[in-house]
PDB file of C-alpha atoms in Angstrom:
ATOM      1  CA  SER A 412     104.546 -54.374 103.078  1.00 71.00           C
ATOM      2  CA  CYS A 413     107.410 -51.791 101.793  1.00 85.00           C
ATOM      3  CA  PHE A 414     107.519 -49.211 104.494  1.00 91.00           C
ATOM      4  CA  ALA A 415     105.629 -50.877 107.392  1.00 88.00           C
ATOM      5  CA  ASP A 416     106.868 -49.967 110.932  1.00 87.00           C
ATOM      6  CA  MET A 417     109.351 -47.418 109.600  1.00 91.00           C
ATOM      7  CA  ILE A 418     108.604 -45.173 112.550  1.00 92.00           C
ATOM      8  CA  SER A 419     111.259 -42.640 111.772  1.00 96.00           C
ATOM      9  CA  LEU A 420     109.670 -41.946 108.326  1.00 97.00           C
ATOM     10  CA  LYS A 421     108.180 -38.319 108.316  1.00 97.00           C
ATOM     11  CA  SER A 422     107.594 -37.590 104.849  1.00 97.00           C
ATOM     12  CA  ILE A 423     107.417 -39.402 101.356  1.00 96.00           C
ATOM     13  CA  SER A 424     106.902 -38.363  97.758  1.00 95.00           C
ATOM     14  CA  LEU A 425     106.039 -41.447  95.740  1.00 94.00           C
ATOM     15  CA  PRO A 426     107.313 -41.310  92.085  1.00 92.00           C
ATOM     16  CA  ALA A 427     105.123 -41.395  88.996  1.00 90.00           C
ATOM     17  CA  SER A 428     106.412 -44.846  88.053  1.00 92.00           C
ATOM     18  CA  LEU A 429     104.621 -46.288  91.040  1.00 91.00           C
ATOM     19  CA  VAL A 430     101.558 -48.364  89.639  1.00 91.00           C
ATOM     20  CA  SER A 431     100.494 -50.622  92.687  1.00 92.00           C
ATOM     21  CA  MET A 432     101.130 -50.931  96.451  1.00 92.00           C
ATOM     22  CA  ASP A 433     101.075 -53.696  98.810  1.00 90.00           C
ATOM     23  CA  LYS A 434      98.289 -53.689 101.616  1.00 92.00           C
ATOM     24  CA  GLU A 435      99.272 -52.133 104.674  1.00 90.00           C
ATOM     25  CA  ASN A 436     102.311 -50.433 102.922  1.00 92.00           C
ATOM     26  CA  PHE A 437     102.619 -47.661 105.623  1.00 93.00           C
ATOM     27  CA  TYR A 438     101.473 -49.880 108.704  1.00 88.00           C
ATOM     28  CA  GLY A 439     102.648 -48.527 111.730  1.00 86.00           C
ATOM     29  CA  CYS A 440     104.537 -45.441 110.414  1.00 91.00           C
ATOM     30  CA  THR A 441     103.593 -43.651 113.598  1.00 89.00           C
ATOM     31  CA  SER A 442     105.732 -40.434 112.534  1.00 94.00           C
ATOM     32  CA  LEU A 443     104.618 -40.039 108.984  1.00 96.00           C
ATOM     33  CA  GLU A 444     103.234 -36.778 108.483  1.00 97.00           C
ATOM     34  CA  THR A 445     103.000 -36.089 104.688  1.00 97.00           C
ATOM     35  CA  VAL A 446     102.517 -38.301 101.708  1.00 97.00           C
ATOM     36  CA  GLU A 447     102.481 -36.986  98.065  1.00 96.00           C
ATOM     37  CA  MET A 448     101.597 -39.451  95.335  1.00 94.00           C
ATOM     38  CA  ALA A 449     101.802 -38.976  91.599  1.00 87.00           C
ATOM     39  CA  GLY A 450     101.442 -40.783  88.569  1.00 78.00           C
ATOM     40  CA  ASN A 451      99.788 -44.114  87.667  1.00 90.00           C
ATOM     41  CA  LEU A 452      98.779 -45.577  90.891  1.00 93.00           C
ATOM     42  CA  SER A 453      95.167 -46.798  90.449  1.00 93.00           C
ATOM     43  CA  ALA A 454      94.199 -47.833  93.843  1.00 95.00           C
ATOM     44  CA  LEU A 455      94.935 -47.381  97.556  1.00 94.00           C
ATOM     45  CA  PRO A 456      94.796 -50.795  98.886  1.00 94.00           C
ATOM     46  CA  TYR A 457      93.515 -52.336 102.294  1.00 91.00           C
ATOM     47  CA  ARG A 458      94.804 -50.502 105.408  1.00 90.00           C
ATOM     48  CA  THR A 459      97.418 -48.389 103.527  1.00 93.00           C
ATOM     49  CA  PHE A 460      97.838 -46.043 106.387  1.00 92.00           C
ATOM     50  CA  VAL A 461      96.780 -48.048 109.389  1.00 87.00           C
ATOM     51  CA  GLY A 462      98.287 -46.543 112.532  1.00 84.00           C
ATOM     52  CA  CYS A 463      99.634 -43.554 110.980  1.00 90.00           C
ATOM     53  CA  GLU A 464      98.532 -41.445 113.812  1.00 88.00           C
ATOM     54  CA  ASN A 465     100.594 -38.145 112.760  1.00 93.00           C
ATOM     55  CA  LEU A 466      99.281 -38.138 109.224  1.00 95.00           C
ATOM     56  CA  ARG A 467      98.427 -34.564 108.414  1.00 95.00           C
ATOM     57  CA  SER A 468      98.520 -34.332 104.504  1.00 95.00           C
ATOM     58  CA  VAL A 469      97.982 -36.931 101.564  1.00 96.00           C
ATOM     59  CA  THR A 470      97.962 -35.700  98.274  1.00 96.00           C
ATOM     60  CA  LEU A 471      96.149 -38.544  95.998  1.00 95.00           C
ATOM     61  CA  PRO A 472      97.189 -38.833  92.486  1.00 94.00           C
ATOM     62  CA  GLU A 473      95.001 -37.967  89.483  1.00 90.00           C
ATOM     63  CA  GLY A 474      93.920 -41.076  88.028  1.00 91.00           C
ATOM     64  CA  LEU A 475      93.385 -42.843  91.225  1.00 93.00           C
ATOM     65  CA  LYS A 476      90.336 -45.119  90.856  1.00 92.00           C
ATOM     66  CA  GLU A 477      89.723 -46.843  94.256  1.00 92.00           C
ATOM     67  CA  ILE A 478      90.352 -46.009  98.079  1.00 91.00           C
ATOM     68  CA  GLY A 479      90.092 -49.516  99.400  1.00 90.00           C
ATOM     69  CA  GLU A 480      88.652 -50.613 102.608  1.00 87.00           C
ATOM     70  CA  ASP A 481      90.098 -49.235 106.024  1.00 86.00           C
ATOM     71  CA  VAL A 482      92.739 -47.175 104.276  1.00 90.00           C
ATOM     72  CA  PHE A 483      93.163 -44.602 107.070  1.00 87.00           C
ATOM     73  CA  VAL A 484      91.611 -46.699 110.114  1.00 78.00           C
ATOM     74  CA  GLY A 485      92.332 -47.580 113.446  1.00 56.00           C
ATOM     75  CA  ILE A 486      89.955 -50.228 114.768  1.00 47.00           C
ATOM     76  CA  ASP A 487      87.799 -48.679 117.464  1.00 47.00           C
ATOM     77  CA  SER A 488      89.910 -45.675 117.005  1.00 45.00           C
ATOM     78  CA  THR A 489      93.074 -47.957 117.446  1.00 48.00           C
ATOM     79  CA  TRP A 490      94.642 -50.856 115.754  1.00 48.00           C
ATOM     80  CA  ASN A 491      97.195 -52.972 118.071  1.00 55.00           C
ATOM     81  CA  GLY A 492      97.550 -49.675 120.131  1.00 54.00           C
ATOM     82  CA  MET A 493      98.111 -47.446 117.126  1.00 60.00           C
ATOM     83  CA  ASP A 494      95.756 -44.497 116.616  1.00 66.00           C
ATOM     84  CA  ALA A 495      93.926 -44.069 113.433  1.00 75.00           C
ATOM     85  CA  CYS A 496      94.991 -40.852 111.253  1.00 83.00           C
ATOM     86  CA  VAL A 497      93.600 -38.565 113.915  1.00 84.00           C
ATOM     87  CA  LYS A 498      95.542 -35.495 112.744  1.00 90.00           C
ATOM     88  CA  LEU A 499      94.355 -35.677 109.093  1.00 90.00           C
ATOM     89  CA  GLU A 500      91.918 -32.757 108.922  1.00 88.00           C
ATOM     90  CA  SER A 501      91.183 -32.555 105.171  1.00 87.00           C
ATOM     91  CA  ILE A 502      91.498 -34.602 101.938  1.00 88.00           C
ATOM     92  CA  VAL A 503      90.857 -34.022  98.379  1.00 88.00           C
ATOM     93  CA  ILE A 504      89.221 -36.856  96.353  1.00 89.00           C
ATOM     94  CA  PRO A 505      90.279 -36.904  92.740  1.00 90.00           C
ATOM     95  CA  ALA A 506      87.500 -36.769  90.245  1.00 87.00           C
ATOM     96  CA  SER A 507      88.708 -40.021  88.959  1.00 90.00           C
ATOM     97  CA  VAL A 508      87.780 -42.117  92.117  1.00 88.00           C
ATOM     98  CA  GLU A 509      85.189 -44.316  91.510  1.00 86.00           C
ATOM     99  CA  PHE A 510      84.982 -46.394  94.657  1.00 86.00           C
ATOM    100  CA  ILE A 511      85.514 -45.590  98.312  1.00 85.00           C
ATOM    101  CA  GLY A 512      85.657 -48.862 100.568  1.00 84.00           C
ATOM    102  CA  THR A 513      84.081 -49.328 103.675  1.00 81.00           C
ATOM    103  CA  ASN A 514      85.331 -47.939 106.927  1.00 79.00           C
ATOM    104  CA  THR A 515      88.089 -45.860 104.904  1.00 84.00           C
ATOM    105  CA  PHE A 516      88.127 -43.155 107.532  1.00 81.00           C
ATOM    106  CA  ASN A 517      87.013 -44.959 110.616  1.00 78.00           C
ATOM    107  CA  GLY A 518      88.589 -43.339 113.743  1.00 78.00           C
ATOM    108  CA  CYS A 519      89.670 -40.386 111.768  1.00 81.00           C
ATOM    109  CA  THR A 520      88.099 -38.052 114.378  1.00 79.00           C
ATOM    110  CA  GLY A 521      90.049 -34.767 113.343  1.00 83.00           C
ATOM    111  CA  LEU A 522      88.744 -35.200 109.828  1.00 82.00           C
ATOM    112  CA  LYS A 523      86.757 -31.919 109.059  1.00 80.00           C
ATOM    113  CA  SER A 524      86.497 -31.721 105.173  1.00 80.00           C
ATOM    114  CA  VAL A 525      86.442 -34.191 102.329  1.00 81.00           C
ATOM    115  CA  ILE A 526      86.517 -32.678  98.917  1.00 81.00           C
ATOM    116  CA  PHE A 527      85.325 -34.095  95.950  1.00 80.00           C
ATOM    117  CA  GLU A 528      86.779 -32.625  92.521  1.00 82.00           C
ATOM    118  CA  ASP A 529      84.270 -31.539  90.041  1.00 75.00           C
ATOM    119  CA  GLY A 530      83.341 -34.552  87.701  1.00 73.00           C
ATOM    120  CA  SER A 531      83.507 -36.943  90.468  1.00 68.00           C
ATOM    121  CA  SER A 532      81.771 -40.384  89.739  1.00 63.00           C
ATOM    122  CA  LYS A 533      82.502 -41.956  93.001  1.00 60.00           C
ATOM    123  CA  THR A 534      80.360 -45.028  94.620  1.00 53.00           C
ATOM    124  CA  SER A 535      80.548 -46.569  97.903  1.00 51.00           C
ATOM    125  CA  SER A 536      80.275 -50.201  99.054  1.00 45.00           C
ATOM    126  CA  GLY A 537      78.315 -48.996 101.959  1.00 44.00           C
ATOM    127  CA  TYR A 538      79.256 -47.012 104.957  1.00 43.00           C
ATOM    128  CA  ALA A 539      82.673 -45.346 104.599  1.00 48.00           C
ATOM    129  CA  ALA A 540      83.247 -44.193 108.328  1.00 44.00           C
ATOM    130  CA  THR A 541      82.209 -44.972 111.752  1.00 40.00           C
ATOM    131  CA  GLU A 542      82.938 -42.790 115.004  1.00 41.00           C
ATOM    132  CA  MET A 543      83.393 -39.665 112.518  1.00 43.00           C
ATOM    133  CA  SER A 544      82.609 -36.197 112.858  1.00 46.00           C
ATOM    134  CA  ASP A 545      79.224 -34.929 111.674  1.00 49.00           C
ATOM    135  CA  THR A 546      80.800 -33.152 108.634  1.00 50.00           C
ATOM    136  CA  TYR A 547      82.047 -36.577 107.508  1.00 53.00           C
ATOM    137  CA  LEU A 548      78.889 -38.328 108.137  1.00 50.00           C
ATOM    138  CA  GLN A 549      77.154 -35.813 105.803  1.00 56.00           C
ATOM    139  CA  VAL A 550      79.602 -36.817 103.106  1.00 61.00           C
ATOM    140  CA  VAL A 551      78.931 -40.557 103.700  1.00 56.00           C
ATOM    141  CA  ARG A 552      75.097 -39.859 103.463  1.00 54.00           C
ATOM    142  CA  TYR A 553      75.867 -37.856 100.244  1.00 60.00           C
ATOM    143  CA  LEU A 554      77.875 -40.896  98.798  1.00 60.00           C
ATOM    144  CA  ASN A 555      75.400 -43.639  99.829  1.00 54.00           C
ATOM    145  CA  ALA A 556      72.545 -41.402  98.139  1.00 60.00           C
ATOM    146  CA  TRP A 557      74.560 -40.868  95.082  1.00 62.00           C
ATOM    147  CA  ALA A 558      75.235 -44.517  94.807  1.00 59.00           C
ATOM    148  CA  GLU A 559      71.563 -45.422  95.161  1.00 60.00           C
ATOM    149  CA  LYS A 560      70.462 -42.990  92.719  1.00 67.00           C
ATOM    150  CA  HIS A 561      73.007 -44.108  90.025  1.00 64.00           C
ATOM    151  CA  ARG A 562      73.008 -47.800  90.826  1.00 60.00           C
ATOM    152  CA  ASN A 563      71.052 -48.590  87.446  1.00 63.00           C
ATOM    153  CA  ASP A 564      72.773 -46.146  85.168  1.00 63.00           C
ATOM    154  CA  GLY A 565      75.034 -48.838  83.826  1.00 55.00           C
TER     155      GLY A 565
END
């Protein structure tokens, strides 16, 4: 994982040329606050931001298709003693996102707003969070209802 355990990393802008990332790419980047992604990245893989307890802002790229399992997670609110992304308060999900994995925001107790861009065609593999705020749980319920309604649309 390219940036794993870089505890002094505070901000990063990923280039448009980036097309893929390793799982746990920012594992343990406890000082990371801001991530800007551009370009051709199609998926955020498993546990991309695990333990990024100071993450406040993530700009997801247009064209992103998948937000994988446990992307912003802390297990039981911590992972090996690291908090989940508890300072992340809001995130915009691009309309291109078709899939959000299980436990994606588990432990992100500060999350108050998940905004889906117009034209979104997302689905969920099940529940996207546990131990979350009421606002986020409403989003999870919406995702599950939407996925059930459109399951047979082809």
